[in-house]
Short mmCIF file of C-alpha atoms and ligand atoms in Angstrom, two decimals:
data_model
loop_
_atom_site.label_atom_id
_atom_site.label_comp_id
_atom_site.label_asym_id
_atom_site.label_seq_id
_atom_site.Cartn_x
_atom_site.Cartn_y
_atom_site.Cartn_z
CA UNK S 747 24.34 -9.29 20.26
CA UNK S 748 26.70 -7.39 18.09
CA UNK S 749 26.39 -6.81 14.36
CA UNK S 750 28.63 -8.74 12.22
CA UNK S 751 29.07 -6.35 9.12
CA UNK S 752 30.15 -7.22 5.51
CA UNK S 753 33.32 -4.57 4.40
CA UNK S 754 34.17 -3.79 1.00
CA UNK S 755 32.72 -6.85 -0.42
CA UNK S 756 31.15 -6.19 -4.81
CA UNK S 757 26.67 -6.89 -4.98
CA UNK S 758 28.41 -8.36 -8.01
CA UNK S 759 30.56 -11.09 -5.71
CA UNK S 760 27.44 -11.56 -3.47
CA UNK S 761 25.47 -13.28 -6.22
CA UNK S 762 24.53 -16.69 -5.46
CA UNK S 763 23.60 -19.02 -8.30
CA UNK S 764 20.08 -19.12 -8.36
CA UNK S 765 18.05 -22.48 -7.13
CA UNK S 766 14.77 -21.40 -8.00
CA UNK S 767 13.63 -19.49 -9.95
CA UNK S 768 9.63 -17.77 -10.28
CA UNK S 769 9.15 -20.14 -13.65
CA UNK S 770 9.78 -23.26 -11.81
CA UNK S 771 7.34 -22.54 -8.95
CA UNK S 772 3.80 -24.15 -9.44
CA UNK S 773 1.26 -21.96 -10.08
CA UNK S 774 -2.29 -23.23 -8.54
CA UNK S 775 -5.75 -23.63 -10.34
CA UNK S 776 -7.45 -20.93 -7.89
CA UNK S 777 -5.09 -18.18 -8.38
CA UNK S 778 -6.11 -15.24 -11.01
CA UNK S 779 -3.56 -14.82 -14.02
CA UNK S 780 -2.88 -11.92 -15.55
CA UNK S 781 -4.13 -12.79 -18.97
CA UNK S 782 -7.87 -13.15 -17.80
CA UNK S 783 -7.90 -9.75 -16.02
CA UNK S 784 -10.57 -7.88 -17.27
CA UNK S 785 -8.30 -5.02 -19.52
CA UNK S 786 -8.60 -0.85 -18.76
CA UNK S 787 -11.52 -0.26 -20.57
CA UNK S 788 -11.71 2.12 -23.55
CA UNK S 789 -14.21 4.19 -23.79
CA UNK S 790 -17.41 4.96 -21.61
CA UNK S 791 -19.90 2.96 -22.25
CA UNK S 792 -17.66 -0.02 -21.81
CA UNK S 793 -17.28 1.18 -18.27
CA UNK S 794 -20.41 1.76 -17.70
CA UNK S 795 -21.01 -1.69 -18.33
CA UNK S 796 -18.68 -3.35 -17.16
CA UNK S 797 -18.84 -1.71 -13.58
CA UNK S 798 -22.86 -1.84 -13.46
CA UNK S 799 -23.00 -5.56 -11.25
CA UNK S 800 -20.68 -3.55 -8.48
CA UNK S 801 -23.01 -0.49 -9.33
CA UNK S 802 -25.99 -2.57 -7.77
CA UNK S 803 -24.16 -3.69 -5.19
CA UNK S 804 -23.37 -0.97 -3.77
CA UNK S 805 -26.80 0.65 -4.39
CA UNK S 806 -25.46 3.43 -7.20
CA UNK S 807 -26.35 4.34 -10.41
CA UNK S 808 -23.92 3.18 -13.13
CA UNK S 809 -22.22 6.65 -13.94
CA UNK S 810 -20.47 6.73 -10.30
CA UNK S 811 -17.15 6.30 -11.89
CA UNK S 812 -16.43 7.59 -14.96
CA UNK S 813 -12.93 7.82 -17.33
CA UNK S 814 -11.54 10.76 -15.31
CA UNK S 815 -13.03 10.05 -11.63
CA UNK S 816 -10.48 11.20 -9.13
CA UNK S 817 -12.17 8.74 -6.47
CA UNK S 818 -15.49 7.64 -4.92
CA UNK S 819 -15.11 7.64 -1.40
CA UNK S 820 -17.15 4.58 -0.19
CA UNK S 821 -19.11 4.01 3.14
CA UNK S 822 -18.14 1.73 5.30
CA UNK S 823 -21.47 -0.55 4.66
CA UNK S 824 -20.22 -0.75 0.79
CA UNK S 825 -17.10 -1.99 2.30
CA UNK S 826 -18.38 -4.40 3.88
CA UNK S 827 -20.57 -5.81 0.76
CA UNK S 828 -16.86 -6.27 -1.53
CA UNK S 829 -15.06 -8.04 1.06
CA UNK S 830 -18.16 -10.18 2.49
CA UNK S 831 -18.37 -11.74 -0.98
CA UNK S 832 -17.02 -15.19 -1.18
CA UNK S 833 -13.78 -16.01 -1.36
CA UNK S 834 -11.90 -19.10 -3.09
CA UNK S 835 -12.90 -22.27 -1.42
CA UNK S 836 -16.03 -20.77 -0.50
CA UNK S 837 -19.75 -21.63 -1.56
CA UNK S 838 -20.83 -19.03 -3.98
CA UNK S 839 -17.53 -18.57 -5.65
CA UNK S 840 -16.93 -17.69 -8.62
CA UNK S 841 -21.02 -17.75 -9.49
CA UNK S 842 -21.95 -15.54 -12.72
CA UNK S 843 -23.29 -12.92 -10.83
CA UNK S 844 -20.15 -12.60 -8.24
CA UNK S 845 -17.37 -12.73 -11.05
CA UNK S 846 -19.14 -9.93 -12.67
CA UNK S 847 -19.21 -7.77 -9.20
CA UNK S 848 -15.75 -8.22 -8.98
CA UNK S 849 -14.26 -8.12 -12.46
CA UNK S 850 -16.40 -4.48 -11.76
CA UNK S 851 -14.58 -3.95 -8.55
CA UNK S 852 -10.39 -4.56 -10.39
CA UNK S 853 -12.11 -2.27 -13.26
CA UNK S 854 -13.01 0.37 -11.35
CA UNK S 855 -9.66 0.56 -9.34
CA UNK S 856 -7.38 0.06 -12.44
CA UNK S 857 -9.68 2.77 -14.46
CA UNK S 858 -8.99 5.73 -10.83
CA UNK S 859 -5.83 4.31 -10.55
CA UNK S 860 -4.71 4.92 -14.59
CA UNK S 861 -6.46 8.47 -13.86
CA UNK S 862 -3.68 8.88 -11.56
CA UNK S 863 -0.45 7.67 -12.34
CA UNK S 864 -1.24 6.87 -15.73
CA UNK S 865 0.37 3.37 -16.75
CA UNK S 866 3.62 4.59 -14.71
CA UNK S 867 4.41 1.22 -12.05
CA UNK S 868 6.90 3.05 -9.76
CA UNK S 869 9.99 1.08 -8.66
CA UNK S 870 10.74 1.84 -4.61
CA UNK S 871 13.86 -0.22 -4.15
CA UNK S 872 13.41 -2.28 -0.47
CA UNK S 873 17.20 -2.54 1.38
CA UNK S 874 16.48 -5.07 4.28
CA UNK S 875 20.07 -3.04 5.93
CA UNK S 876 19.75 -4.59 9.75
CA UNK S 877 17.95 -7.68 10.80
CA UNK S 878 18.87 -6.62 14.50
CA UNK S 879 15.35 -5.58 16.48
CA UNK S 880 14.47 -4.97 20.26
CA UNK S 881 10.93 -4.98 19.35
CA UNK S 882 8.75 -8.58 19.48
CA UNK S 883 5.84 -8.21 17.34
CA UNK S 884 4.45 -11.95 17.85
CA UNK S 885 3.75 -12.44 14.53
CA UNK S 886 7.65 -11.80 13.14
CA UNK S 887 10.21 -13.98 11.92
CA UNK S 888 12.90 -11.70 13.21
CA UNK S 889 11.31 -10.51 17.10
CA UNK S 890 13.85 -9.95 19.03
CA UNK S 891 13.50 -13.84 20.93
CA UNK S 892 13.59 -15.84 17.61
CA UNK S 893 17.13 -16.75 17.54
CA UNK S 894 18.01 -16.59 13.45
CA UNK S 895 21.66 -17.59 12.74
CA UNK S 896 22.94 -14.62 12.06
CA UNK S 897 21.88 -10.74 13.00
CA UNK S 898 23.27 -9.07 10.38
CA UNK S 899 23.83 -4.74 9.58
CA UNK S 900 25.82 -3.77 6.61
CA UNK S 901 28.09 -1.61 6.63
CA UNK S 902 27.33 1.58 5.33
CA UNK S 903 30.21 0.61 2.11
CA UNK S 904 27.35 -1.92 0.93
CA UNK S 905 25.09 0.22 1.36
CA UNK S 906 25.98 3.22 -0.33
CA UNK S 907 27.42 0.65 -3.19
CA UNK S 908 23.63 -1.08 -3.36
CA UNK S 909 22.23 2.61 -3.43
CA UNK S 910 24.65 3.39 -6.67
CA UNK S 911 23.54 0.27 -8.29
CA UNK S 912 20.07 0.90 -8.44
CA UNK S 913 20.71 4.94 -8.86
CA UNK S 914 22.45 3.33 -12.78
CA UNK S 915 19.28 1.62 -13.30
CA UNK S 916 16.94 3.75 -13.07
CA UNK S 917 15.07 3.21 -9.90
CA UNK S 918 14.03 6.39 -8.21
CA UNK S 919 13.88 5.76 -4.75
CA UNK S 920 14.88 3.22 -2.41
CA UNK S 921 13.72 2.21 0.99
CA UNK S 922 15.80 1.52 3.78
CA UNK S 923 13.66 -1.21 6.07
CA UNK S 924 15.71 -2.83 9.74
CA UNK S 925 14.47 -4.13 12.48
CA UNK S 926 14.04 -1.84 15.69
CA UNK S 927 17.07 -0.17 17.13
CA UNK S 928 15.95 2.97 18.98
CA UNK S 929 19.03 3.91 20.04
CA UNK S 930 21.07 8.12 19.32
CA UNK S 931 24.02 5.75 17.72
CA UNK S 932 21.87 3.64 15.16
CA UNK S 933 19.68 6.85 14.44
CA UNK S 934 23.46 8.72 13.70
CA UNK S 935 24.26 5.97 11.34
CA UNK S 936 20.65 5.18 9.74
CA UNK S 937 21.19 9.81 9.22
CA UNK S 938 24.20 9.26 7.75
CA UNK S 939 22.89 6.88 5.16
CA UNK S 940 19.93 9.10 4.17
CA UNK S 941 22.81 12.08 3.34
CA UNK S 942 25.07 10.07 1.01
CA UNK S 943 22.75 8.40 -0.58
CA UNK S 944 20.79 11.74 -1.49
CA UNK S 945 23.71 13.63 -2.34
CA UNK S 946 25.63 10.82 -3.91
CA UNK S 947 22.88 9.25 -5.60
CA UNK S 948 19.74 12.03 -6.14
CA UNK S 949 17.33 8.94 -5.10
CA UNK S 950 14.97 9.67 -3.14
CA UNK S 951 14.76 7.68 0.08
CA UNK S 952 12.38 6.08 2.43
CA UNK S 953 12.81 4.61 5.58
CA UNK S 954 10.47 1.76 7.85
CA UNK S 955 12.66 1.72 10.95
CA UNK S 956 9.91 1.70 13.31
CA UNK S 957 8.80 3.63 16.63
CA UNK S 958 11.44 6.30 17.29
CA UNK S 959 10.95 8.98 19.17
CA UNK S 960 9.82 12.43 18.04
CA UNK S 961 13.71 14.11 17.86
CA UNK S 962 14.73 10.61 16.15
CA UNK S 963 11.77 11.37 13.38
CA UNK S 964 13.34 14.78 12.70
CA UNK S 965 16.75 14.01 12.88
CA UNK S 966 16.15 11.61 9.76
CA UNK S 967 13.95 13.92 7.76
CA UNK S 968 16.72 16.67 8.37
CA UNK S 969 19.68 13.68 7.17
CA UNK S 970 16.76 13.86 3.60
CA UNK S 971 14.08 11.35 3.96
CA UNK S 972 10.64 11.82 2.18
CA UNK S 973 8.96 9.10 3.03
CA UNK S 974 8.19 6.78 6.02
CA UNK S 975 5.88 3.46 5.93
CA UNK S 976 4.65 2.41 9.36
CA UNK S 977 2.27 -0.41 10.03
CA UNK S 978 -0.99 -0.15 12.07
CA UNK S 979 -1.00 -3.70 11.69
CA UNK S 980 -4.81 -3.40 12.38
CA UNK S 981 -6.97 -1.00 13.52
CA UNK S 982 -8.93 -3.00 15.97
CA UNK S 983 -6.57 -2.29 19.33
CA UNK S 984 -8.04 -5.42 21.02
CA UNK S 985 -6.20 -6.82 18.26
CA UNK S 986 -3.18 -5.36 17.79
CA UNK S 987 -2.38 -5.62 21.36
CA UNK S 988 -3.08 -9.95 21.01
CA UNK S 989 -0.62 -9.19 17.92
CA UNK S 990 2.25 -7.43 20.49
CA UNK S 991 3.51 -8.64 23.79
CA UNK S 992 2.22 -5.67 26.01
CA UNK S 993 4.62 -2.77 26.08
CA UNK S 994 3.75 -1.97 22.35
CA UNK S 995 0.41 -0.45 22.18
CA UNK S 996 -1.79 0.18 19.57
CA UNK S 997 -2.05 4.16 21.06
CA UNK S 998 1.81 3.90 21.60
CA UNK S 999 1.77 2.96 17.38
CA UNK S 1000 -0.40 5.52 16.49
CA UNK S 1001 0.87 8.60 18.13
CA UNK S 1002 4.24 7.63 16.39
CA UNK S 1003 1.78 7.45 12.82
CA UNK S 1004 1.16 10.93 13.56
CA UNK S 1005 4.35 12.15 14.44
CA UNK S 1006 5.91 11.37 11.84
CA UNK S 1007 3.23 13.16 9.73
CA UNK S 1008 3.74 16.16 12.26
CA UNK S 1009 7.38 15.80 10.84
CA UNK S 1010 6.79 16.14 6.73
CA UNK S 1011 6.80 12.72 6.21
CA UNK S 1012 4.94 10.79 3.37
CA UNK S 1013 3.17 7.82 5.47
CA UNK S 1014 3.09 5.22 4.50
CA UNK S 1015 1.28 2.72 6.91
CA UNK S 1016 -0.66 -0.37 6.29
CA UNK S 1017 -2.40 -4.11 7.63
CA UNK S 1018 -1.92 -7.40 7.36
CA UNK S 1019 -5.02 -9.60 5.77
CA UNK S 1020 -5.98 -12.43 7.10
CA UNK S 1021 -4.09 -12.71 11.08
CA UNK S 1022 -6.29 -14.91 13.14
CA UNK S 1023 -9.44 -13.18 15.08
CA UNK S 1024 -9.42 -10.84 12.08
CA UNK S 1025 -13.46 -9.89 11.13
CA UNK S 1026 -14.00 -8.51 7.73
CA UNK S 1027 -15.49 -5.91 9.26
CA UNK S 1028 -11.72 -4.70 11.30
CA UNK S 1029 -10.71 -5.00 7.94
CA UNK S 1030 -13.69 -2.43 6.24
CA UNK S 1031 -12.52 -0.27 9.41
CA UNK S 1032 -8.94 -0.59 8.38
CA UNK S 1033 -9.65 1.59 4.98
CA UNK S 1034 -11.73 3.88 6.79
CA UNK S 1035 -8.54 4.40 9.53
CA UNK S 1036 -6.32 5.38 6.41
CA UNK S 1037 -8.69 7.47 4.89
CA UNK S 1038 -9.35 9.60 8.53
CA UNK S 1039 -5.77 9.35 8.76
CA UNK S 1040 -5.16 10.70 5.06
CA UNK S 1041 -1.52 8.72 4.55
CA UNK S 1042 -0.15 8.90 1.64
CA UNK S 1043 1.07 5.62 0.86
CA UNK S 1044 -0.45 2.44 1.68
CA UNK S 1045 1.22 -1.51 2.00
CA UNK S 1046 -0.92 -4.58 2.78
CA UNK S 1047 0.06 -8.17 2.34
CA UNK S 1048 -1.48 -11.39 3.47
CA UNK S 1049 -0.09 -12.36 7.20
CA UNK S 1050 2.04 -15.86 6.44
CA UNK S 1051 2.53 -18.37 9.22
CA UNK S 1052 5.61 -18.33 11.15
CA UNK S 1053 6.86 -21.25 12.42
CA UNK S 1054 8.17 -20.74 16.52
CA UNK S 1055 5.82 -17.27 17.20
CA UNK S 1056 2.71 -16.36 19.05
CA UNK S 1057 0.74 -15.61 16.66
CA UNK S 1058 2.12 -18.70 14.26
CA UNK S 1059 0.73 -20.75 17.16
CA UNK S 1060 -2.75 -19.32 17.71
CA UNK S 1061 -2.62 -19.26 13.60
CA UNK S 1062 -2.46 -23.07 13.49
CA UNK S 1063 -4.84 -23.52 17.07
CA UNK S 1064 -7.58 -22.22 14.85
CA UNK S 1065 -6.61 -23.47 11.72
CA UNK S 1066 -6.15 -27.12 11.96
CA UNK S 1067 -6.03 -28.46 8.52
CA UNK S 1068 -3.79 -25.90 6.55
CA UNK S 1069 -0.92 -26.38 10.28
CA UNK S 1070 -1.55 -30.35 8.69
CA UNK S 1071 -1.05 -29.19 6.13
CA UNK S 1072 1.72 -27.12 6.19
CA UNK S 1073 3.53 -29.13 8.64
CA UNK S 1074 3.69 -31.99 6.15
CA UNK S 1075 5.71 -29.64 3.80
CA UNK S 1076 6.19 -31.74 0.63
CA UNK S 1077 5.09 -34.49 2.00
CA UNK S 1078 1.96 -33.62 1.97
CA UNK S 1079 -1.44 -35.43 -0.16
CA UNK S 1080 -3.28 -34.18 -2.77
CA UNK S 1081 -6.30 -33.38 -0.59
CA UNK S 1082 -3.52 -30.94 1.59
CA UNK S 1083 -2.09 -28.83 -1.29
CA UNK S 1084 -5.77 -28.37 -1.92
CA UNK S 1085 -6.21 -26.73 1.25
CA UNK S 1086 -2.82 -24.91 0.84
CA UNK S 1087 -3.66 -23.66 -2.56
CA UNK S 1088 -7.49 -22.98 -1.40
CA UNK S 1089 -6.03 -20.60 1.61
CA UNK S 1090 -3.23 -19.11 -0.18
CA UNK S 1091 -5.57 -18.39 -3.51
CA UNK S 1092 -8.61 -16.80 -0.26
CA UNK S 1093 -5.39 -14.40 1.07
CA UNK S 1094 -4.46 -13.29 -2.19
CA UNK S 1095 -8.22 -12.90 -3.55
CA UNK S 1096 -9.08 -10.71 -0.21
CA UNK S 1097 -5.43 -8.58 -0.60
CA UNK S 1098 -6.26 -7.44 -3.74
CA UNK S 1099 -10.19 -6.26 -2.65
CA UNK S 1100 -8.21 -4.68 -0.06
CA UNK S 1101 -5.84 -2.95 -2.70
CA UNK S 1102 -9.24 -1.78 -5.58
CA UNK S 1103 -11.09 -0.95 -2.72
CA UNK S 1104 -8.09 1.10 -1.16
CA UNK S 1105 -7.81 2.88 -4.31
CA UNK S 1106 -11.24 3.55 -5.35
CA UNK S 1107 -11.92 5.72 -2.13
CA UNK S 1108 -8.51 7.24 -1.91
CA UNK S 1109 -7.80 8.01 -5.16
CA UNK S 1110 -4.55 8.99 -5.60
CA UNK S 1111 -2.18 7.30 -3.02
CA UNK S 1112 0.27 4.84 -3.41
CA UNK S 1113 -0.11 1.22 -2.94
CA UNK S 1114 2.53 -0.88 -3.49
CA UNK S 1115 2.29 -4.58 -4.51
CA UNK S 1116 4.11 -6.24 -2.43
CA UNK S 1117 6.40 -8.62 -1.83
CA UNK S 1118 3.75 -10.90 0.93
CA UNK S 1119 1.49 -10.72 -1.90
CA UNK S 1120 4.14 -12.85 -3.95
CA UNK S 1121 5.00 -15.11 -1.46
CA UNK S 1122 1.59 -16.53 -2.04
CA UNK S 1123 1.75 -15.85 -5.83
CA UNK S 1124 4.45 -16.62 -7.78
CA UNK S 1125 2.89 -13.07 -10.78
CA UNK S 1126 1.08 -11.83 -7.79
CA UNK S 1127 2.72 -8.79 -7.62
CA UNK S 1128 1.10 -8.35 -11.35
CA UNK S 1129 -2.10 -9.08 -10.92
CA UNK S 1130 -1.97 -6.24 -8.04
CA UNK S 1131 -0.50 -3.51 -10.68
CA UNK S 1132 -3.96 -4.35 -12.58
CA UNK S 1133 -6.55 -4.21 -9.12
CA UNK S 1134 -5.71 -1.42 -7.52
CA UNK S 1135 -1.69 -1.00 -7.07
CA UNK S 1136 1.31 1.04 -8.33
CA UNK S 1137 4.67 0.72 -6.60
CA UNK S 1138 7.02 -2.38 -6.75
CA UNK S 1139 9.38 -3.31 -3.77
CA UNK S 1140 12.42 -4.83 -6.01
CA UNK S 1141 14.21 -6.79 -2.95
CA UNK S 1142 18.34 -4.89 -3.22
CA UNK S 1143 18.98 -6.37 -0.02
CA UNK S 1144 22.06 -8.69 -0.86
CA UNK S 1145 21.51 -12.44 -1.49
CA UNK S 1146 23.16 -13.82 1.01
CA UNK S 1147 21.15 -11.82 4.03
CA UNK S 1148 18.10 -12.42 2.86
CA UNK S 1149 18.04 -15.99 4.00
CA UNK S 1150 18.26 -14.25 7.54
CA UNK S 1151 15.38 -11.58 7.10
CA UNK S 1152 12.86 -13.83 6.45
CA UNK S 1153 9.52 -12.07 8.43
CA UNK S 1154 7.99 -15.03 7.22
CA UNK S 1155 8.70 -18.25 5.78
CA UNK S 1156 9.10 -19.08 2.58
CA UNK S 1157 9.38 -15.99 1.86
CA UNK S 1158 10.43 -15.33 -1.96
CA UNK S 1159 13.16 -14.38 -4.04
CA UNK S 1160 15.60 -14.92 -1.02
CA UNK S 1161 18.37 -16.58 -3.23
CA UNK S 1162 18.11 -14.10 -6.04
CA UNK S 1163 19.89 -11.23 -6.83
CA UNK S 1164 19.07 -7.77 -7.36
CA UNK S 1165 19.74 -8.01 -10.44
CA UNK S 1166 17.68 -10.93 -11.18
CA UNK S 1167 14.74 -9.40 -9.46
CA UNK S 1168 15.01 -5.97 -12.06
CA UNK S 1169 14.86 -7.86 -14.96
CA UNK S 1170 11.94 -10.36 -13.82
CA UNK S 1171 10.21 -7.67 -12.63
CA UNK S 1172 10.61 -5.13 -15.90
CA UNK S 1173 8.84 -8.64 -17.58
CA UNK S 1174 6.10 -8.70 -15.31
CA UNK S 1175 4.67 -5.31 -15.16
CA UNK S 1176 4.80 -5.28 -18.88
CA UNK S 1177 2.24 -8.54 -18.72
CA UNK S 1178 -0.18 -6.47 -16.57
CA UNK S 1179 -0.38 -3.77 -19.50
CA UNK S 1180 1.98 -0.99 -17.25
CA UNK S 1181 5.73 0.25 -17.80
CA UNK S 1182 8.29 1.12 -15.03
CA UNK S 1183 8.65 4.68 -15.29
CA UNK S 1184 12.29 4.56 -14.42
CA UNK S 1185 14.22 7.65 -12.22
CA UNK S 1186 10.72 8.98 -11.41
CA UNK S 1187 9.95 9.05 -7.46
CA UNK S 1188 6.63 9.03 -7.57
CA UNK S 1189 5.56 11.77 -5.79
CA UNK S 1190 1.61 12.42 -6.15
CA UNK S 1191 0.98 15.98 -7.27
CA UNK S 1192 -0.40 17.39 -3.94
CA UNK S 1193 2.52 16.42 -2.05
CA UNK S 1194 4.46 19.28 -2.12
CA UNK S 1195 1.86 21.43 -0.70
CA UNK S 1196 1.59 19.19 1.70
CA UNK S 1197 6.25 19.63 2.62
CA UNK S 1198 5.04 23.49 2.67
CA UNK S 1199 2.23 23.01 4.72
CA UNK S 1200 4.17 20.97 7.22
CA UNK S 1201 7.09 22.87 6.96
CA UNK S 1202 5.02 26.05 8.06
CA UNK S 1203 4.00 24.05 11.72
CA UNK S 1204 7.48 23.15 12.50
N1 SAH N 988 10.86 -2.66 12.00
C1 SAH N 988 10.08 -2.18 11.30
C2 SAH N 988 10.30 -2.96 9.92
C3 SAH N 988 10.73 -4.08 9.42
S1 SAH N 988 9.00 -5.39 9.39
C4 SAH N 988 9.14 -1.39 11.28
O1 SAH N 988 8.62 -2.22 12.63
O2 SAH N 988 7.77 -1.00 10.69
C5 SAH N 988 8.05 -5.21 8.37
C6 SAH N 988 6.37 -5.41 7.98
O3 SAH N 988 6.21 -7.21 7.60
C7 SAH N 988 5.26 -5.84 9.49
O4 SAH N 988 4.89 -4.13 10.03
C8 SAH N 988 4.28 -6.57 8.86
O5 SAH N 988 2.74 -5.88 8.62
C9 SAH N 988 4.69 -7.40 8.13
N2 SAH N 988 4.71 -8.78 8.75
C10 SAH N 988 6.09 -9.16 10.05
N3 SAH N 988 5.79 -10.24 9.82
C11 SAH N 988 5.37 -10.50 9.01
C12 SAH N 988 3.91 -12.11 8.78
N4 SAH N 988 4.53 -13.11 9.47
N5 SAH N 988 3.34 -12.57 8.03
C13 SAH N 988 2.95 -11.22 6.95
N6 SAH N 988 3.37 -10.05 6.94
C14 SAH N 988 4.49 -9.95 7.86
#
């Protein structure tokens, strides 16, 4: 397969007119709005009042959290007790007692987040520079065996143009993401792009290009990459095995994740939420996995149905009503729309509970409000920022390629330009009571120390 490259086109020439905007997206009555989210408490008394129902659930005193507690280590039972509360559409959802517990949870997460990051939200511009992939993950829309209209790789000029555009507009860092191509040629290309971006723009560079052998991780680190995102997808090895072909094993993924750490990267990982066969206990274990691996950054999103994939088929079998409603598309009956709305709201709720629990238990970790969250909720990323997330990843991919980087169906913003994403997000962040920390890379204070330690080992 040969990549078609795009030479010399300017960014602005790549923009297509927008057909669909966020404002025209219908917001389901089941989804939370920023205006109904609990605001930050202004006093210790207010905080104590608010977290009391949560403290009761966890068997703790209501002083377990103060306005400057760095984190509170939760055990598995405590994590599970929150994850097991009813979701939208389940009996007991919206009981006043449960609502109070959840308001306490989201308040606690926002307080811990603010202790470390103040009201700052950091931008990590996402450039999906290639959709060519040799991996065949059973859930993914760009897996090797998926037929796509175009398999592309952006050329050097285009990547530099996007990076410069981002730097000029005050982005602190950029993430280069692509399918997995574990060859020397590809690694040389990525390494070259990293060093050019660092030298010519001063942006921090994060990468997410899959499982690679040690020497490639080393090469990319030496080229100047700071962060690496490699999701574990699920911490349950049996479920992992069902999500991947036999040659992509849990052990290998874990080994690659640990290798990244040894190479001195700030390591990001994450999971998909709402996978077929996944239990709430799996999710509690996922959170404990993040703690155990001491990751620096977490990106979690709902699993989103992708037709034509093995996991998509499995999901359809497990969810016949949802599957039928999805198939109807625009022709869905009001009852079917309700089924879809409830499911989206349940996935949103479960994902943001995971965000909040990760924040409370891990403290200063970077947690992303992901694009997948917004796919199921038009203003989802802002709500996530009020529930413990502190990183936004505006998509920088040139508009004409976005339709070919659909990891799942209905991905948002695929017909929007980088400029539109930027101004749209500024407004959204303000609505969440936060501000964008332009020009900052968002390194937690302990990072410099970590780098030195890693340097000692290598
Ligand atoms: N190849 C790189 C990055 C691309 S995929 C890597 O392997 O790390 C980035 C992430 O998209 C995956 O880790 C997965 O968690 C998510 N993803 C893929 N398909 C998805 C789907 N159907 N629903 C939700 N998330 C999905």
